[in-house]
XYZ file of C-alpha atoms in Angstrom:
257
model
C 80.080 -27.498 -2.651
C 76.625 -29.018 -2.253
C 74.998 -26.033 -3.978
C 77.506 -26.145 -6.819
C 76.793 -29.837 -7.384
C 73.028 -29.306 -7.376
C 72.735 -26.243 -9.606
C 75.695 -26.931 -11.883
C 74.740 -30.419 -13.046
C 74.895 -30.454 -16.841
C 71.466 -30.861 -18.478
C 69.563 -30.214 -15.226
C 67.415 -27.612 -16.986
C 65.817 -30.350 -19.086
C 64.104 -31.686 -15.960
C 63.991 -28.780 -13.468
C 62.401 -25.452 -14.444
C 63.062 -23.507 -11.233
C 65.110 -23.633 -8.034
C 64.009 -22.155 -4.695
C 66.944 -20.509 -2.919
C 67.395 -19.195 0.608
C 68.181 -15.483 0.879
C 71.869 -16.051 1.559
C 72.181 -18.443 -1.397
C 70.599 -15.925 -3.765
C 73.635 -13.694 -3.160
C 76.281 -16.442 -3.096
C 78.665 -17.780 -5.722
C 79.725 -21.288 -6.684
C 83.230 -22.509 -5.811
C 84.601 -20.976 -9.038
C 83.144 -17.550 -8.240
C 80.133 -17.605 -10.570
C 76.909 -16.287 -8.978
C 74.361 -19.044 -8.350
C 71.763 -16.956 -10.175
C 73.908 -16.907 -13.332
C 74.576 -20.649 -13.172
C 70.845 -21.343 -12.899
C 69.923 -18.987 -15.732
C 72.622 -20.437 -17.984
C 71.157 -23.871 -17.287
C 67.650 -22.730 -18.231
C 66.443 -22.742 -14.617
C 64.579 -19.789 -13.092
C 65.893 -18.628 -9.687
C 63.317 -18.348 -6.907
C 63.486 -17.241 -3.285
C 62.012 -18.400 0.042
C 60.579 -15.248 1.622
C 58.783 -16.360 4.795
C 60.553 -16.079 8.146
C 59.458 -19.418 9.532
C 56.821 -20.809 11.855
C 56.255 -19.818 15.482
C 53.735 -21.102 18.060
C 50.269 -19.545 17.878
C 49.103 -18.107 21.191
C 45.995 -19.698 22.740
C 45.891 -22.566 20.263
C 46.075 -26.330 20.364
C 49.779 -26.505 19.524
C 49.312 -24.777 16.165
C 51.688 -22.396 14.364
C 51.602 -19.223 12.334
C 54.067 -17.949 9.749
C 56.138 -14.773 10.132
C 57.571 -12.539 7.429
C 55.099 -9.909 6.223
C 56.984 -7.018 7.890
C 59.321 -5.473 5.325
C 58.319 -8.014 2.678
C 57.656 -5.450 -0.074
C 61.177 -4.027 0.201
C 62.750 -7.471 0.381
C 60.838 -8.683 -2.693
C 61.997 -5.656 -4.670
C 65.594 -6.421 -3.696
C 65.215 -10.120 -4.571
C 63.864 -9.226 -8.014
C 66.805 -6.884 -8.579
C 69.174 -9.717 -7.622
C 67.601 -11.982 -10.246
C 64.826 -13.902 -8.483
C 61.702 -14.348 -10.589
C 59.418 -16.247 -8.236
C 58.939 -16.612 -4.496
C 57.737 -19.160 -1.964
C 55.911 -18.854 1.368
C 55.086 -21.927 3.454
C 52.382 -22.095 6.093
C 51.163 -25.270 7.773
C 47.847 -26.705 8.890
C 47.818 -29.415 11.539
C 44.927 -31.881 11.251
C 45.651 -33.353 14.670
C 45.332 -29.908 16.255
C 41.925 -29.238 14.775
C 42.661 -27.233 12.784
C 41.168 -24.258 14.590
C 39.278 -21.617 12.616
C 41.796 -18.920 13.540
C 44.776 -21.026 12.451
C 43.098 -21.825 9.153
C 42.289 -18.152 8.581
C 45.805 -17.023 9.495
C 47.333 -19.515 7.064
C 45.116 -18.324 4.216
C 45.375 -14.608 5.021
C 49.163 -14.696 5.357
C 49.546 -16.515 2.047
C 47.244 -14.027 0.330
C 49.016 -10.930 1.689
C 52.364 -12.399 0.646
C 50.968 -13.302 -2.785
C 49.780 -9.760 -3.441
C 53.079 -8.236 -2.307
C 55.161 -10.670 -4.383
C 53.123 -10.051 -7.530
C 53.436 -6.288 -7.043
C 57.236 -6.732 -7.043
C 57.181 -8.770 -10.261
C 57.636 -12.157 -8.586
C 55.372 -15.150 -9.228
C 54.232 -16.337 -5.784
C 54.151 -20.029 -4.940
C 51.273 -20.487 -2.484
C 52.120 -23.321 -0.084
C 49.489 -24.279 2.500
C 51.114 -27.516 3.691
C 48.804 -29.885 5.542
C 50.939 -32.021 7.820
C 50.798 -35.820 7.582
C 51.130 -36.268 11.356
C 48.331 -38.331 12.900
C 46.332 -41.538 12.465
C 43.386 -39.984 10.574
C 42.068 -41.659 7.433
C 42.045 -40.220 3.923
C 38.460 -38.921 4.242
C 39.415 -36.834 7.284
C 42.365 -35.462 5.335
C 40.124 -34.601 2.405
C 37.766 -32.520 4.550
C 40.617 -30.382 5.926
C 42.177 -29.999 2.468
C 38.954 -28.680 0.962
C 38.461 -26.225 3.837
C 42.062 -25.014 3.556
C 42.045 -24.544 -0.219
C 38.641 -22.819 -0.121
C 39.760 -20.302 2.518
C 43.097 -19.738 0.775
C 41.569 -18.854 -2.590
C 38.902 -16.710 -0.924
C 41.645 -14.673 0.744
C 43.710 -14.540 -2.470
C 40.679 -13.091 -4.246
C 40.083 -10.592 -1.420
C 43.680 -9.369 -1.750
C 43.342 -8.893 -5.520
C 45.848 -11.581 -6.482
C 45.998 -12.510 -10.154
C 45.234 -16.237 -10.260
C 46.913 -16.567 -13.666
C 50.115 -15.263 -12.084
C 50.575 -17.683 -9.186
C 51.292 -21.360 -8.539
C 49.804 -23.610 -5.853
C 52.112 -25.935 -3.911
C 49.810 -28.264 -1.962
C 50.273 -31.517 -0.122
C 48.698 -34.645 -1.581
C 45.539 -36.045 -0.003
C 46.774 -39.121 1.867
C 45.932 -40.859 5.137
C 47.821 -39.682 8.218
C 51.328 -41.062 8.608
C 50.198 -43.337 11.463
C 46.940 -44.466 9.866
C 46.805 -48.297 9.741
C 44.918 -48.198 6.422
C 47.237 -47.535 3.493
C 45.942 -46.586 0.050
C 47.180 -47.083 -3.512
C 48.570 -44.239 -5.653
C 45.384 -44.358 -7.748
C 43.327 -43.583 -4.626
C 45.618 -40.710 -3.637
C 45.260 -39.321 -7.166
C 41.474 -39.699 -7.142
C 41.006 -37.880 -3.826
C 43.595 -35.193 -4.512
C 42.332 -34.284 -7.982
C 38.703 -34.371 -6.824
C 39.469 -31.923 -4.018
C 41.501 -29.631 -6.263
C 38.796 -29.527 -8.930
C 36.255 -28.556 -6.260
C 38.339 -25.729 -4.800
C 41.089 -24.482 -7.176
C 40.125 -22.230 -10.119
C 41.237 -23.428 -13.570
C 42.802 -19.966 -14.077
C 45.697 -21.142 -11.876
C 48.288 -22.380 -14.387
C 50.084 -24.966 -12.266
C 49.873 -27.298 -9.272
C 53.366 -28.088 -7.964
C 53.069 -30.767 -5.281
C 55.306 -30.916 -2.235
C 56.475 -34.339 -1.115
C 55.578 -33.658 2.531
C 57.439 -36.497 4.191
C 56.623 -39.102 1.557
C 59.433 -41.324 0.328
C 60.920 -40.680 -3.095
C 59.041 -43.687 -4.474
C 55.682 -42.757 -2.907
C 55.879 -39.151 -4.114
C 56.792 -40.280 -7.642
C 54.100 -42.962 -7.934
C 51.382 -40.672 -6.573
C 52.315 -37.851 -8.947
C 52.443 -40.248 -11.876
C 48.941 -41.489 -11.046
C 47.643 -37.900 -11.185
C 48.949 -37.422 -14.716
C 47.176 -40.363 -16.317
C 44.382 -38.112 -17.597
C 44.143 -34.402 -18.550
C 43.827 -31.852 -15.742
C 42.682 -28.203 -15.729
C 46.172 -27.153 -14.593
C 49.724 -28.323 -15.248
C 50.363 -30.921 -12.526
C 54.012 -31.330 -11.533
C 56.314 -31.317 -8.492
C 58.272 -29.030 -6.200
C 60.130 -31.602 -4.128
C 63.051 -31.217 -1.737
C 63.667 -34.391 0.261
C 62.006 -36.606 -2.357
C 64.397 -35.182 -4.959
C 67.665 -34.964 -3.023
C 67.721 -37.687 -0.364
C 69.420 -40.422 -2.378
C 71.889 -37.962 -3.893
C 72.891 -36.526 -0.518
C 73.260 -39.989 1.041
C 75.529 -41.004 -1.840
C 77.588 -37.807 -1.643
C 77.950 -37.823 2.200
C 79.568 -34.373 2.099
C 82.770 -35.631 0.529
C 84.673 -33.496 -1.985
């Protein structure tokens, strides 16, 4: 029922261009028997698919993680395309509080690049998501340093794997202070730092930056994104939110028919 409500809302395609589905949802139908993929397409929304297999602890690290899912990915992507998916998503994380260590940073970038190459080979547009967690009391300058290192390594690995930059999207976090940092900053400051870092590290050949909300409230995520669109950017700057898009709706619905 929840999926039917979300994807079947009349006029949704005027505001949402794509929807990221889990594997099981890609093959499911709405309550009236219509495939979710068909409902999305009829609404002008491209179906996408989450292809990573989740995070697991990294051995001999400072509490860091690595992302599984490369085994069998080529075959899965081919099957997802046949089912109607036209883009894919892979999420890795970087933990500022845990370092990040050089090996964790490399693994994040390398895994995203291998996935990106495989997805493109199957006809899917890969969303590259190196999420930098907000956990910690670090200030915005400390965040900025890790962001620039992460984006630099990610695009180096994407280039090494032969990925077509014009055929992928970046889904980054915004550059903000840590969640427990006593010094809060205005949306204009978040926009200034984030855009500065992106311009230093992300090639203009990349067509779009689709920000994740990353634990921000609906209001914070909206105000920060709005501040980034007050002047022209080298890429299309938009959103790929989950919690910051659905929280109020789900609280209102409460699972009731």
